[in-house]
PDB file of C-alpha atoms in Angstrom:
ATOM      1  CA  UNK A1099     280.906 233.664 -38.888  1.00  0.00           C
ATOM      2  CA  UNK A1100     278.842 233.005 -35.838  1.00  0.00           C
ATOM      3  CA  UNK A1101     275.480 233.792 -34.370  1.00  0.00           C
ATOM      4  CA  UNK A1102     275.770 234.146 -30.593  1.00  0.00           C
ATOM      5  CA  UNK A1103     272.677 233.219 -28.997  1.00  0.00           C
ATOM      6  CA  UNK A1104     271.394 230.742 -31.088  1.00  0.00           C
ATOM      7  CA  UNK A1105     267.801 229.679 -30.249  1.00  0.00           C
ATOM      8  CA  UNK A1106     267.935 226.359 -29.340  1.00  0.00           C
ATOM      9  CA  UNK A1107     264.773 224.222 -30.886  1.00  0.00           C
ATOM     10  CA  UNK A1108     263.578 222.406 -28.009  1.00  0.00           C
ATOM     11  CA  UNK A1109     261.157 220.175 -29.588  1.00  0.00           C
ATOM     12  CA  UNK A1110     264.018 219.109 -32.178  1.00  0.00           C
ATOM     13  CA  UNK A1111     265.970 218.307 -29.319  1.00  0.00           C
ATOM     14  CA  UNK A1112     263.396 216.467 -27.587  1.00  0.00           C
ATOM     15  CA  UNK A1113     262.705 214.358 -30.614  1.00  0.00           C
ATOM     16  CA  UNK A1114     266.563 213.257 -31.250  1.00  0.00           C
ATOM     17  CA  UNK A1115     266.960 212.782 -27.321  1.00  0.00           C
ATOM     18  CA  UNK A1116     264.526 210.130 -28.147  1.00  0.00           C
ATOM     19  CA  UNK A1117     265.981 208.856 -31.543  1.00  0.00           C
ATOM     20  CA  UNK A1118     269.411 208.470 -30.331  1.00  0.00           C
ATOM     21  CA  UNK A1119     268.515 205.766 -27.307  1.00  0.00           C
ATOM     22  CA  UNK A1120     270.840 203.070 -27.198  1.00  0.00           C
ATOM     23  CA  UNK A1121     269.885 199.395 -26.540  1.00  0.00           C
ATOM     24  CA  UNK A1122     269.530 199.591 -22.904  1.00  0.00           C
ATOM     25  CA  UNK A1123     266.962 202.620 -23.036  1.00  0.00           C
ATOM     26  CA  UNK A1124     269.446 205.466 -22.242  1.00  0.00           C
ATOM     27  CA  UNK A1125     270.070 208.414 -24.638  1.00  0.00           C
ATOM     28  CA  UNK A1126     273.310 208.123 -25.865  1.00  0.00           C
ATOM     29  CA  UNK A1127     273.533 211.969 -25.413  1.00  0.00           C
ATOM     30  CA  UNK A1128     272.076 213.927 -22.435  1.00  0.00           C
ATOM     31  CA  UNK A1129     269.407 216.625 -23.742  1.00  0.00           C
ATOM     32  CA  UNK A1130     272.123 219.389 -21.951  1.00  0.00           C
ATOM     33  CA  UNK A1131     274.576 217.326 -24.629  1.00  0.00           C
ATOM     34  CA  UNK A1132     272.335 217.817 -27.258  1.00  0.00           C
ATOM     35  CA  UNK A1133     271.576 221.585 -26.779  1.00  0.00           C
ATOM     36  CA  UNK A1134     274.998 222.046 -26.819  1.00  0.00           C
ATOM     37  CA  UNK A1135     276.121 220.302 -29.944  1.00  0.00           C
ATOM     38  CA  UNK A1136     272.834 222.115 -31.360  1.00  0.00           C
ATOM     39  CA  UNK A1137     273.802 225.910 -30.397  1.00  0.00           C
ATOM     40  CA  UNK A1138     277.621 225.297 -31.667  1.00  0.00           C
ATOM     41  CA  UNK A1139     276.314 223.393 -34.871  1.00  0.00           C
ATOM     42  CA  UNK A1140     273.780 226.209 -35.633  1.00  0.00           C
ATOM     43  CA  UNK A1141     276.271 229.164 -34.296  1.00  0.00           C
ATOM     44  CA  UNK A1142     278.910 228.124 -36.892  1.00  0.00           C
ATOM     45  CA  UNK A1143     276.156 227.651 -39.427  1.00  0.00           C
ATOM     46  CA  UNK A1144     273.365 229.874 -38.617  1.00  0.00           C
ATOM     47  CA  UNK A1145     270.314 229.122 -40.483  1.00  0.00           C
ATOM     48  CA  UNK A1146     269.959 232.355 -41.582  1.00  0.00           C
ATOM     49  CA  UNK A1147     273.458 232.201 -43.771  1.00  0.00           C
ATOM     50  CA  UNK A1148     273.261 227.933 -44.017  1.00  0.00           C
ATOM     51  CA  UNK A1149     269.328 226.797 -44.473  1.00  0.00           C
ATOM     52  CA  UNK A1150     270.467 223.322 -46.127  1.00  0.00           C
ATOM     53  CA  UNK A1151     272.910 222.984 -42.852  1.00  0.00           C
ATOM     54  CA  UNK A1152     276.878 222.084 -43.015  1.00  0.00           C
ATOM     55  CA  UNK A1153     278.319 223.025 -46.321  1.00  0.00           C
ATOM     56  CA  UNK A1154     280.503 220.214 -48.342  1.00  0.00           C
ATOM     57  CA  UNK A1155     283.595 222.481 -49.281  1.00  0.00           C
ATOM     58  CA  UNK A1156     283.396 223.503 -45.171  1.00  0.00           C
ATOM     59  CA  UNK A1157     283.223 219.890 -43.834  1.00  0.00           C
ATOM     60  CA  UNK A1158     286.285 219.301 -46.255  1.00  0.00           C
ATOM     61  CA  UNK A1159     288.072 222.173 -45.318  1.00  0.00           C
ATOM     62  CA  UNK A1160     287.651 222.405 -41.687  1.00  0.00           C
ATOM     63  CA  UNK A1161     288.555 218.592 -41.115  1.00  0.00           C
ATOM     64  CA  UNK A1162     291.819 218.993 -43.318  1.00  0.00           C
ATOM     65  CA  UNK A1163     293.279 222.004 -40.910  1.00  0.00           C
ATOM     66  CA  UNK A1164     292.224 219.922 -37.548  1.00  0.00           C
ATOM     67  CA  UNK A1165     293.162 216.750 -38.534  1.00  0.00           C
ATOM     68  CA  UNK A1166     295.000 216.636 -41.938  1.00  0.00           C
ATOM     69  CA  UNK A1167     294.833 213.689 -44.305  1.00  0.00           C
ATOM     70  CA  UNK A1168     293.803 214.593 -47.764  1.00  0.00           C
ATOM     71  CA  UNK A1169     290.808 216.299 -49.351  1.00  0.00           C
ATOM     72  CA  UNK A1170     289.396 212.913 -50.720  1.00  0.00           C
ATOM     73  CA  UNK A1171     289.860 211.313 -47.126  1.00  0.00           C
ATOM     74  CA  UNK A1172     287.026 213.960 -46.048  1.00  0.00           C
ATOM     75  CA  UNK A1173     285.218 213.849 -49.514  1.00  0.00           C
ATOM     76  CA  UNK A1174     284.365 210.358 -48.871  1.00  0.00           C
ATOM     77  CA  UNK A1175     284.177 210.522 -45.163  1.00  0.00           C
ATOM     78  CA  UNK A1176     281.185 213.496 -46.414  1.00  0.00           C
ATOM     79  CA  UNK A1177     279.598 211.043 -48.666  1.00  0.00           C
ATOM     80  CA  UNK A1178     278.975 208.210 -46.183  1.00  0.00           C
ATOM     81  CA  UNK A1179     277.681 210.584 -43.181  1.00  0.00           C
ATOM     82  CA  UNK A1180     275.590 213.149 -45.503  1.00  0.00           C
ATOM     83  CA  UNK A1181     272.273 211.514 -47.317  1.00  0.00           C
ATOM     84  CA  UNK A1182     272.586 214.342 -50.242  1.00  0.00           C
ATOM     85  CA  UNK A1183     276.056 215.667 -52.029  1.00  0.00           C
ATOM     86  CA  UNK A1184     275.806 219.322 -50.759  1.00  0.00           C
ATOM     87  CA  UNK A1185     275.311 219.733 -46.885  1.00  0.00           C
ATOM     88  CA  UNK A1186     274.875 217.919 -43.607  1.00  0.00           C
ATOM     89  CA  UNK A1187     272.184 218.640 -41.295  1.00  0.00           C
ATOM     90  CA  UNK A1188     272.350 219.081 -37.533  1.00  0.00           C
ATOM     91  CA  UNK A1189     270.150 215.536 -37.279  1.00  0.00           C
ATOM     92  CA  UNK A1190     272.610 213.410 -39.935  1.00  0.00           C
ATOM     93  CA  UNK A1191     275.705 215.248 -37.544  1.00  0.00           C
ATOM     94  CA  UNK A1192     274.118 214.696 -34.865  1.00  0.00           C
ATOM     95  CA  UNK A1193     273.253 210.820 -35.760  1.00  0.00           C
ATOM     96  CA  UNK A1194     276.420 209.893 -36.814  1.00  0.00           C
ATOM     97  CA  UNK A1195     278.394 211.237 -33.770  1.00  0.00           C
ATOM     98  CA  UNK A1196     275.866 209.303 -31.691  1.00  0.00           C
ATOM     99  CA  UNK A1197     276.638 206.080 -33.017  1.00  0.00           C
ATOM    100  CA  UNK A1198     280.793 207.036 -34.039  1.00  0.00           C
ATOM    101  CA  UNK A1199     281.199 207.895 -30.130  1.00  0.00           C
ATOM    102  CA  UNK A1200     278.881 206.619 -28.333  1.00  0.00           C
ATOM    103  CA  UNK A1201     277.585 203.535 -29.713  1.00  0.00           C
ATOM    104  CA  UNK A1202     277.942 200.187 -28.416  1.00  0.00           C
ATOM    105  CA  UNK A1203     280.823 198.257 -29.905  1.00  0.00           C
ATOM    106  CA  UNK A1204     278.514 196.257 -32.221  1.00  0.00           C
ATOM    107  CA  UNK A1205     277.343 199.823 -33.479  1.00  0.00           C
ATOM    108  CA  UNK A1206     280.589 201.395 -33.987  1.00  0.00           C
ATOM    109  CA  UNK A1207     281.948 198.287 -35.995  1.00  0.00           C
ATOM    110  CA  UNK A1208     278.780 198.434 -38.359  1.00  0.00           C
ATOM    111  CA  UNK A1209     279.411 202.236 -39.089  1.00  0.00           C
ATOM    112  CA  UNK A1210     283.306 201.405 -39.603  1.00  0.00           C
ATOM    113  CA  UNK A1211     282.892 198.456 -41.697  1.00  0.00           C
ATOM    114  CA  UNK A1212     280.378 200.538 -44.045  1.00  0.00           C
ATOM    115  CA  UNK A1213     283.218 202.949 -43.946  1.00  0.00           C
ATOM    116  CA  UNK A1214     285.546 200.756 -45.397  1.00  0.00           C
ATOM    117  CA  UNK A1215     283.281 199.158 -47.515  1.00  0.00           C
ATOM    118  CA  UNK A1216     283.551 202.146 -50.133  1.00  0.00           C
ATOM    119  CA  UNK A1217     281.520 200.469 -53.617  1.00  0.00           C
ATOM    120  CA  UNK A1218     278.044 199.049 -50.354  1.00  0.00           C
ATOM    121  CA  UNK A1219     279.084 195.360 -51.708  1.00  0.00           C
ATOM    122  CA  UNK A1220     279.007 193.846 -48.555  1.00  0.00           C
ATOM    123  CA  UNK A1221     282.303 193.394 -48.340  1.00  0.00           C
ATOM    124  CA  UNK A1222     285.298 195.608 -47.532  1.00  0.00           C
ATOM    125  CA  UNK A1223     288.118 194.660 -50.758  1.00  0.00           C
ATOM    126  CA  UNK A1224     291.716 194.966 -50.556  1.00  0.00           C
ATOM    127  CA  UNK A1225     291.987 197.598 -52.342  1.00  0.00           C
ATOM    128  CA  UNK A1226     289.292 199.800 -50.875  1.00  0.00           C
ATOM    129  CA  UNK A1227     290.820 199.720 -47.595  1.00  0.00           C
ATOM    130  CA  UNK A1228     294.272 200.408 -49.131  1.00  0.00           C
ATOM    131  CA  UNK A1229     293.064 203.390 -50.486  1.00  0.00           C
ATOM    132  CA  UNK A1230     291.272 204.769 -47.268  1.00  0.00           C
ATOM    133  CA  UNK A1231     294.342 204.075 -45.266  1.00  0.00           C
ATOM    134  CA  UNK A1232     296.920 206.126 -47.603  1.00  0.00           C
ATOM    135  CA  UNK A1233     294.640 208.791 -46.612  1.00  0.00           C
ATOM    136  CA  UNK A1234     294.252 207.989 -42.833  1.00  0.00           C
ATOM    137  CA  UNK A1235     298.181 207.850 -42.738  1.00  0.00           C
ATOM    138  CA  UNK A1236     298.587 211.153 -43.859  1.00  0.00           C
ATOM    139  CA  UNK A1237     296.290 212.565 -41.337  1.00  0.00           C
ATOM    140  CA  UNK A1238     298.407 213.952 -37.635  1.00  0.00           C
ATOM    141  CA  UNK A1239     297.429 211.361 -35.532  1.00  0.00           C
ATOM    142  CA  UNK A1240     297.663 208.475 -37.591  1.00  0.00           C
ATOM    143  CA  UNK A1241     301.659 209.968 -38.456  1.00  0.00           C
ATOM    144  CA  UNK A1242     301.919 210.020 -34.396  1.00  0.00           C
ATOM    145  CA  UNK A1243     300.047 206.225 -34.497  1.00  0.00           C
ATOM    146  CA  UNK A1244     302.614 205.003 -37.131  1.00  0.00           C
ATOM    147  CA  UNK A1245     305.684 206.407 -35.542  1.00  0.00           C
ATOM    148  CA  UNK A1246     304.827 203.461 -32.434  1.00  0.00           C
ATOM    149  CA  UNK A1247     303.575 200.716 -34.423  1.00  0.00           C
ATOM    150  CA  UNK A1248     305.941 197.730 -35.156  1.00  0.00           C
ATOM    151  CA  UNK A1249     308.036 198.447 -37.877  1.00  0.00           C
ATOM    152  CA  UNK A1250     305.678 195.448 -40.144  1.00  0.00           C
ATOM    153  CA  UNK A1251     302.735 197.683 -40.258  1.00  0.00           C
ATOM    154  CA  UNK A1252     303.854 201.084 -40.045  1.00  0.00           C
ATOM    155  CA  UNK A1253     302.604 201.840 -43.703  1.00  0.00           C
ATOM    156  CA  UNK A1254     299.256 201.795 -45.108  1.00  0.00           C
ATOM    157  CA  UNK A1255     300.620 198.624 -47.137  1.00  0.00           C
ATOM    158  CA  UNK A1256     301.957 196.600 -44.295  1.00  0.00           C
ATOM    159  CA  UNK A1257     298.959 197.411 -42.075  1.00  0.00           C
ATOM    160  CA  UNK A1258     296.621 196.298 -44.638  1.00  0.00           C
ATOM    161  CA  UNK A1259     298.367 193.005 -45.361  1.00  0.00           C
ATOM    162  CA  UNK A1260     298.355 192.394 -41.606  1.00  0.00           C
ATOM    163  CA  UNK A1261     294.769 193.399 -41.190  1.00  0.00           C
ATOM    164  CA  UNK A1262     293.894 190.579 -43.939  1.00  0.00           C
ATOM    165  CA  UNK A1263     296.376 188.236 -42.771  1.00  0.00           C
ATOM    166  CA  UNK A1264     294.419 187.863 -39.731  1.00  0.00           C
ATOM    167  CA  UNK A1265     291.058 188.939 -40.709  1.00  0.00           C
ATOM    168  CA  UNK A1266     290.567 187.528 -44.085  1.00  0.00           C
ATOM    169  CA  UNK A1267     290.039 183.739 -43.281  1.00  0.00           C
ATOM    170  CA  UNK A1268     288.846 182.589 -46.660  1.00  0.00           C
ATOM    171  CA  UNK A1269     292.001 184.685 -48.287  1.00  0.00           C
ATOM    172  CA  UNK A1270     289.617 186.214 -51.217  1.00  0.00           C
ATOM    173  CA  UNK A1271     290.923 189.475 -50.557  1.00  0.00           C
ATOM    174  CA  UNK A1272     287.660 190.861 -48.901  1.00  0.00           C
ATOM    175  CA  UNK A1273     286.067 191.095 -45.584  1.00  0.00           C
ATOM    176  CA  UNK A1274     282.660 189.670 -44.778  1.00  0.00           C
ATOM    177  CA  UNK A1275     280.854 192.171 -42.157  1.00  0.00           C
ATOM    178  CA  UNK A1276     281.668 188.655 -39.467  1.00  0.00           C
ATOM    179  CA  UNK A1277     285.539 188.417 -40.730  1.00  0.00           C
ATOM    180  CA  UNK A1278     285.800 192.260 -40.068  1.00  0.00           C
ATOM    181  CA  UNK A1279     283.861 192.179 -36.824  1.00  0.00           C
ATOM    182  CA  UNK A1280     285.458 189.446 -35.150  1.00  0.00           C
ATOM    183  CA  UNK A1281     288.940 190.798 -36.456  1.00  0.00           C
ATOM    184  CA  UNK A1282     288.366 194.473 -34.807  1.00  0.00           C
ATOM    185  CA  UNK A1283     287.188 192.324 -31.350  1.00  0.00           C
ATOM    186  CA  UNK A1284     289.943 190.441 -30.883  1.00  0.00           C
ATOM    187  CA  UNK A1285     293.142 192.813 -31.617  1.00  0.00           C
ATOM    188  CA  UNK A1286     292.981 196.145 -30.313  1.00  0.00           C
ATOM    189  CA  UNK A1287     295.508 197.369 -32.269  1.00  0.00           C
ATOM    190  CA  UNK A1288     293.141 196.972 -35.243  1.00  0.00           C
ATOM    191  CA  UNK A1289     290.492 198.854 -33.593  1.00  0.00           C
ATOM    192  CA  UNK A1290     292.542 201.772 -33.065  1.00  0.00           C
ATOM    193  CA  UNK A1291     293.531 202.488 -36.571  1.00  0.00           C
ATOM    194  CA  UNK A1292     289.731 201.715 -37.421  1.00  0.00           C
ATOM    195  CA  UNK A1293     288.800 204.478 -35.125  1.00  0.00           C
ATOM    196  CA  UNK A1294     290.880 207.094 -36.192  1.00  0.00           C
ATOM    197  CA  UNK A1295     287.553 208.849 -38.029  1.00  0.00           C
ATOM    198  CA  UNK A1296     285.448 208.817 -34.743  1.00  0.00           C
TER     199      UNK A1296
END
């Protein structure tokens, strides 16, 4: 697969270098970033082969050998990034990676905590974050991750129950977007488990 000298759409590239301004004005990708992520985006799925963009079974696939975890880890990770069930575009990519990598930490919390938040209640439920961490913990870094946390969160179990012990003020067993934000702010630990999917 491959199409070595992919044309690079300037005008598309000059639109999302103006979508994907942060706060303070500034792109959050240069438009020499953005041509890049374009040509390798459209040289591993060349319109020609891919019109719709980034196939499903791919995305799955590909992030499984690189990373590990399970297939429904990426299935969902798919569904939250990908505004139809069969393919992601270069702009929903390109959007999300914007925001995953280099939003601003008020940014990068929203897109985790609608992550988490697996049934869009508003809330992020025990039991939804449960199940998204068995499948983080099985991924290669988060094994690595594990190995050096204390030995009272070193399962997806115990680190849930100590996320909610601190986060969950109320103790209804779910996370308002405020009790998740202020959580991930003040314990870095948190954050780094949370950002295993960036």
């Amino acid at each position: 697969m491959g199409n070595v000298g992919t044309k690079i759409d300037n005008e598309k590239v000059d639109e999302l270098h103006k979508q994907l301004r942060g706060k303070d004005g500034k792109g959050k990708f240069s438009k020499s970033e953005l041509e890049e992520w374009y040509t390798v985006f459209h040289e591993n799925y060349p319109v020609a082969e891919y019109p719709l963009g980034m196939p499903r079974e791919q995305f799955v696939q590909e992030n499984l050998l690189a990373h590990g975890g399970d297939e429904a880890l990426w299935e969902y990770l798919f569904s939250r990034i990908s505004e139809n069930e069969d393919h992601i575009t270069f702009d929903m990519f390109i959007h999300n990676m914007a925001v995953a990598t280099r939003g601003d930490p008020d940014e990068k919390l929203d897109w985790t905590f609608k992550f988490y938040d697996k049934d869009a209640s508003g809330f992020i439920e025990h039991d939804e974050m449960l199940v998204i961490f068995r499948s983080i913990f099985k991924m290669v870094e988060a094994v690595d991750l594990a190995q050096m946390m204390p030995s009272d969160q070193n399962t997806p179990e115990k680190r849930v129950k100590c996320i909610f012990d601190k986060m969950d003020l109320d103790q209804d067993r779910k996370l308002s977007p405020d009790e998740f934000k202020e959580g991930c702010k003040a314990d870095n630990a948190i954050m780094e488990v949370m950002s295993l999917l960036r």
